[in-house]
Coordinates of C-alpha atoms in Angstrom, one line a residue:
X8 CA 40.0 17.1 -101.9
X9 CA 38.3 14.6 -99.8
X10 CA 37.0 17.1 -97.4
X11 CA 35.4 18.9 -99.9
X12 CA 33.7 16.1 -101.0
X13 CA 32.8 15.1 -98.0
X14 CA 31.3 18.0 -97.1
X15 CA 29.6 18.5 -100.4
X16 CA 28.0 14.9 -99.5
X17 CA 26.6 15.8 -96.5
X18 CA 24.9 19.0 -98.1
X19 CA 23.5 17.0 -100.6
X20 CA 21.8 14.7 -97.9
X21 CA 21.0 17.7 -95.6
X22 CA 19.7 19.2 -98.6
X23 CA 17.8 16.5 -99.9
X24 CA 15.8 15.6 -96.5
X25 CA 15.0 19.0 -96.1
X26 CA 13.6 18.9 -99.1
X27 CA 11.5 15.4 -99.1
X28 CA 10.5 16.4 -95.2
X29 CA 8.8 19.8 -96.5
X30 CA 7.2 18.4 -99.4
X31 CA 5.9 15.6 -97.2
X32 CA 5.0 18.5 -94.7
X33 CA 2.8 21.0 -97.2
X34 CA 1.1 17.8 -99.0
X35 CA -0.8 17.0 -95.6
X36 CA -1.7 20.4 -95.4
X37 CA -2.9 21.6 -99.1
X38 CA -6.1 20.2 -98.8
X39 CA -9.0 22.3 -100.0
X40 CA -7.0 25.7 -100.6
X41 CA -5.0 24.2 -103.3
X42 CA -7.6 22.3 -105.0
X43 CA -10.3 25.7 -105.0
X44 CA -7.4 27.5 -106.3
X45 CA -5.7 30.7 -104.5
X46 CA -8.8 33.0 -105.0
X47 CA -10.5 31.0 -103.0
X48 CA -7.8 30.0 -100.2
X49 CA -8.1 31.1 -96.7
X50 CA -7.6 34.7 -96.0
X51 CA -9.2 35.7 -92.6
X52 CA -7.7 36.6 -89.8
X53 CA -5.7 33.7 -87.5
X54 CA -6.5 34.9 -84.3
X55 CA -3.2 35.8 -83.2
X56 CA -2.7 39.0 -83.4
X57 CA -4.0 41.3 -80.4
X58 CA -7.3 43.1 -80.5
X59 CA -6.2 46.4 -80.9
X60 CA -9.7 47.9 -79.4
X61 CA -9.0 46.4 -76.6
X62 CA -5.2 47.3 -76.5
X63 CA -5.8 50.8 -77.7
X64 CA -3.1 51.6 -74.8
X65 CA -0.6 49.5 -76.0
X66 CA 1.7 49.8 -78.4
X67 CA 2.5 46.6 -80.7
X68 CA 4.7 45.5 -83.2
X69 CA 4.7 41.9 -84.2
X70 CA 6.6 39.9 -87.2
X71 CA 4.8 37.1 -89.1
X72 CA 5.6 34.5 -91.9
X73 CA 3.8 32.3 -93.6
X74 CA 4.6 29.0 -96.2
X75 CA 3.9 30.7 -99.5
X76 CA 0.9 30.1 -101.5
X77 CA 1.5 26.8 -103.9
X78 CA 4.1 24.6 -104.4
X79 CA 6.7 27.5 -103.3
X80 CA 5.5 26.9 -99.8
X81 CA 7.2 23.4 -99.8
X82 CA 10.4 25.6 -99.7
X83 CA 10.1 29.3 -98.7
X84 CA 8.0 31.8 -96.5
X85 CA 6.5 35.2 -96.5
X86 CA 6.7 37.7 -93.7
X87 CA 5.0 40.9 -92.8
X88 CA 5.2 43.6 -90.3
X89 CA 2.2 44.7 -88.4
X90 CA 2.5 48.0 -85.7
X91 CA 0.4 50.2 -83.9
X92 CA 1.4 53.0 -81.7
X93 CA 0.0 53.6 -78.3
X94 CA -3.6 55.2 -78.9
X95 CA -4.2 54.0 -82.5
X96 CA -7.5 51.0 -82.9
X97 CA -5.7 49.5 -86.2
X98 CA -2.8 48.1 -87.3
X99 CA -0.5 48.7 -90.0
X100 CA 0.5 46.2 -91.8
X101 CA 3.6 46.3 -94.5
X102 CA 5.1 43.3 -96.7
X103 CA 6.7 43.3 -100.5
X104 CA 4.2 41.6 -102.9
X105 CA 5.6 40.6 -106.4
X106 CA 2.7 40.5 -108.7
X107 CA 1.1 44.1 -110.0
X108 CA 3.2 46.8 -111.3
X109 CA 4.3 49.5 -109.9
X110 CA 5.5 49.7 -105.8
X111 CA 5.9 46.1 -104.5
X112 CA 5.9 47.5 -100.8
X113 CA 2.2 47.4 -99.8
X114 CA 0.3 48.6 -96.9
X115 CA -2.9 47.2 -95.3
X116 CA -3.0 45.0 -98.4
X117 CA -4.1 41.7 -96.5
X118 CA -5.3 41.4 -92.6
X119 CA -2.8 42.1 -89.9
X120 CA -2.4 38.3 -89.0
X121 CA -4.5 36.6 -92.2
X122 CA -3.9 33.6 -93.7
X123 CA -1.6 33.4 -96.0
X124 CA -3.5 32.1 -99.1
X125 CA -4.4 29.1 -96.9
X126 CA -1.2 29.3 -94.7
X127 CA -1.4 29.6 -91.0
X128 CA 0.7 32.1 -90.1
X129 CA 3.7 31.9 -87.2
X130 CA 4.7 35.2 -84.9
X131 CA 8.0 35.8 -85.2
X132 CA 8.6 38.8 -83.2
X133 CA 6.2 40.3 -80.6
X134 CA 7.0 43.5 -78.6
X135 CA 4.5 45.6 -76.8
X136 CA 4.5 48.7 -74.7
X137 CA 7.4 51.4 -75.0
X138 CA 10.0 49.4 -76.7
X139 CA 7.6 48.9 -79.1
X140 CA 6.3 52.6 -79.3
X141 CA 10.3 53.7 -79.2
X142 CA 10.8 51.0 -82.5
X143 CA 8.1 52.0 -84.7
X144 CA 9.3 55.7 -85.9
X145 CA 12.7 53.3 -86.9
X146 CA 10.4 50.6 -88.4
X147 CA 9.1 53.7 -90.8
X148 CA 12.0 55.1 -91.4
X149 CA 13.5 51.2 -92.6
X150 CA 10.5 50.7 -94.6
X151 CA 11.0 54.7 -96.7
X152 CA 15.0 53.4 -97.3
X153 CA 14.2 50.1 -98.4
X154 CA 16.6 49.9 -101.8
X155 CA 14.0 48.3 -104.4
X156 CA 10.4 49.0 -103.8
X157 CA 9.9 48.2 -107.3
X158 CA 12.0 45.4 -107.8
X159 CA 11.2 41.3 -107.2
X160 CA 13.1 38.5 -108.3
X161 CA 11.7 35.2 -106.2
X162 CA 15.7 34.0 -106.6
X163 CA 17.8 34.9 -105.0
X164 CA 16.4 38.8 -104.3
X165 CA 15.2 41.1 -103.7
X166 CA 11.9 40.0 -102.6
X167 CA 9.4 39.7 -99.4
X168 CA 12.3 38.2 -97.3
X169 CA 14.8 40.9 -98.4
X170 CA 12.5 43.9 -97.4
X171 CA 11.9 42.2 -93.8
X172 CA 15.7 41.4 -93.6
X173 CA 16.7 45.3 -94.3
X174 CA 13.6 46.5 -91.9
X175 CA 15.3 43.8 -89.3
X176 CA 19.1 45.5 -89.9
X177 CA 18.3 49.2 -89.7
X178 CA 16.1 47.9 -86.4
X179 CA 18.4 45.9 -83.9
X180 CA 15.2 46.2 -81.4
X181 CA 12.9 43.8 -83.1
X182 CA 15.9 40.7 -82.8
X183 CA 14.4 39.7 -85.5
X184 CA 15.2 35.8 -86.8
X185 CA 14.0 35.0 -89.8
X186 CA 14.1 31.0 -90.5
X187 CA 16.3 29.2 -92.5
X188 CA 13.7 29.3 -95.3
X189 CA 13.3 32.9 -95.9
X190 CA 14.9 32.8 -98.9
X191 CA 16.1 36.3 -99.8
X192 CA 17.1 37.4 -96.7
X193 CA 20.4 37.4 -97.4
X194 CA 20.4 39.4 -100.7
X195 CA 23.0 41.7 -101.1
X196 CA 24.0 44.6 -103.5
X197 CA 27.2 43.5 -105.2
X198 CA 29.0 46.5 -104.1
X199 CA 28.2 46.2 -100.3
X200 CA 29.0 42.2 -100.0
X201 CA 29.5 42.5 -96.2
X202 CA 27.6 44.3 -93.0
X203 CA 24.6 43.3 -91.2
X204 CA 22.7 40.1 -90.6
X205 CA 19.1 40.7 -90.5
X206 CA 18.7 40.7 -86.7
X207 CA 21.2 43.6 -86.8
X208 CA 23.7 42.4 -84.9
X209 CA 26.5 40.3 -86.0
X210 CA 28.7 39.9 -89.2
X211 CA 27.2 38.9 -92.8
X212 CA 28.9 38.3 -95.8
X213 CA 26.9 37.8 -98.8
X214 CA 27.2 37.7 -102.7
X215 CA 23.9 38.6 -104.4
X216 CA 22.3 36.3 -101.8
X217 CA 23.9 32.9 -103.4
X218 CA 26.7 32.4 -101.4
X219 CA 27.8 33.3 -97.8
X220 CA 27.8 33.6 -94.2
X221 CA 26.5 34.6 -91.0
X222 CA 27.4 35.0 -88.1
X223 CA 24.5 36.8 -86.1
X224 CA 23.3 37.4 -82.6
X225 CA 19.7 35.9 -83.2
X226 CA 20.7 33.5 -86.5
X227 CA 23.3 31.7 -84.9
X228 CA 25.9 30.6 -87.7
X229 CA 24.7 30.0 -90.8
X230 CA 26.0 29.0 -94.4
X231 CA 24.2 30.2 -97.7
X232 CA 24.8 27.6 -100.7
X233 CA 22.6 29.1 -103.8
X234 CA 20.9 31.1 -101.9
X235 CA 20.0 27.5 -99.3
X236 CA 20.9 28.3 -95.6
X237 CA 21.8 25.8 -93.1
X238 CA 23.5 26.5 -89.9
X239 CA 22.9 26.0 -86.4
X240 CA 20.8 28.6 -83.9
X241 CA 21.8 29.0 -80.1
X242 CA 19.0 30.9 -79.4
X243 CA 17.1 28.5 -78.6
X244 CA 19.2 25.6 -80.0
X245 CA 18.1 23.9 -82.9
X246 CA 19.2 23.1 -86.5
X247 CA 18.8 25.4 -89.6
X248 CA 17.7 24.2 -92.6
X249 CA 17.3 25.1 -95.7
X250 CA 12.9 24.6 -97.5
X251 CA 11.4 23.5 -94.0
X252 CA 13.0 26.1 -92.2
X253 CA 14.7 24.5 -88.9
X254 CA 14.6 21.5 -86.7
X255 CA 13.8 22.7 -83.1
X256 CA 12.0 25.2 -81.4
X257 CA 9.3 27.4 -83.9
X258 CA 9.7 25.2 -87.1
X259 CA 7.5 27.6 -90.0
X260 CA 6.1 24.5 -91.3
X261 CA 4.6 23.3 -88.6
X262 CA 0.7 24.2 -87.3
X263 CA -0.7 24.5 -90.4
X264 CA -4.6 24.2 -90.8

């Protein structure tokens, strides 16, 4: 027994300073967006995202997420998928948005690399040229499968994190990491409890999204409590943790405006 209550100890403090650091974190940043209200918050483009005029040549495909809009950024993201074959002047952009009825997977909704209601946005993934062009039929064929394009439950899934996480299985390519914060990404159907992580390679075993593990190539190991991860990512090295995302290298919640 004391084990176990040591260990539930130490993810209550993990938990907890996660928590009080990312509040901490999106009260510097909320600012005017929050005050003006979300119809007035920050949508234009971040300038991250290449021109794709200028890269007509090029194939892209590039992953982003973003704090979400409100107090829900304090302790989860949004991400999107933006691609463009080799030849094509615009991007498309795909992401599962909850409110409005009907198909939750939208395309060219918002700006390929916009703010997020406010939110700077972070790349995640970046690949250009023929690995990207050789990705992007897969990419389309991961969005057409996804399992519940008109289904979202913010807790525990599925939602926007769960779409990118089944985009990232069916497409070992993109080595897609999604942080510690993503919360859904580990949502699973009750009657297939074990298989991919969402980089596509490694071992997951997850129950609905509120309890598990992962072991993954790109996620390091990682332990799902109620749908909060923590873990530890070798790639690069640095701690993950559940509402701010990780301590390390790429932290979500930092570079806000």
């Amino acid at each position: 027994m004391l084990p176990l209550k040591v260990f539930s100890l130490c993810f209550l403090a993990v938990l907890l300073l996660s928590l009080a650091a990312s509040i901490a974190q999106a009260t510097r940043h909320s600012g005017a967006a929050s005050q003006e209200g979300w119809w007035s918050a920050r949508r234009d483009s971040a300038g991250i995202a290449p021109d794709p005029r200028t890269h007509a040549s090029l194939a892209i495909v590039q992953v982003y997420a973003a704090p979400t809009y409100g107090w829900k950024g304090a302790v989860a993201v949004h991400p999107w998928i933006i691609f463009k074959r080799a030849g094509e002047t615009q991007y498309n952009r795909y992401e599962v948005i909850s409110w409005g009825s009907g198909d939750k997977v939208r395309r060219n909704t918002n700006i390929p690399d916009g703010y997020w209601y406010g939110a700077k946005p972070r790349l995640l993934v970046d690949h250009r040229g023929p690995a990207a062009e050789a990705m992007i039929p897969q990419i389309e064929a991961a969005i057409k499968s996804y399992p519940w394009p008109q289904t979202y439950h913010a807790w525990p899934g599925p939602n926007s994190n769960t779409f990118l996480a089944h985009i990232g299985r069916h497409v070992p390519a993109l080595k897609l990491d999604l942080p510690a914060n993503a919360l859904g990404k580990d949502y699973r159907p009750l009657w297939r409890p074990i298989g991919l992580p969402p980089s596509g390679r490694g071992l997951q075993v997850s129950v609905l999204g509120v309890a598990g593990m992962t072991l993954g190539a790109e996620e390091g190991v990682e332990l799902n409590i109620l749908g909060l991860s923590m873990g530890v990512d070798f790639t690069p090295l640095r701690l993950r943790l559940p509402f701010i995302g990780g301590l390390g290298h790429d932290n979500l919640q930092h570079n806000n405006p």
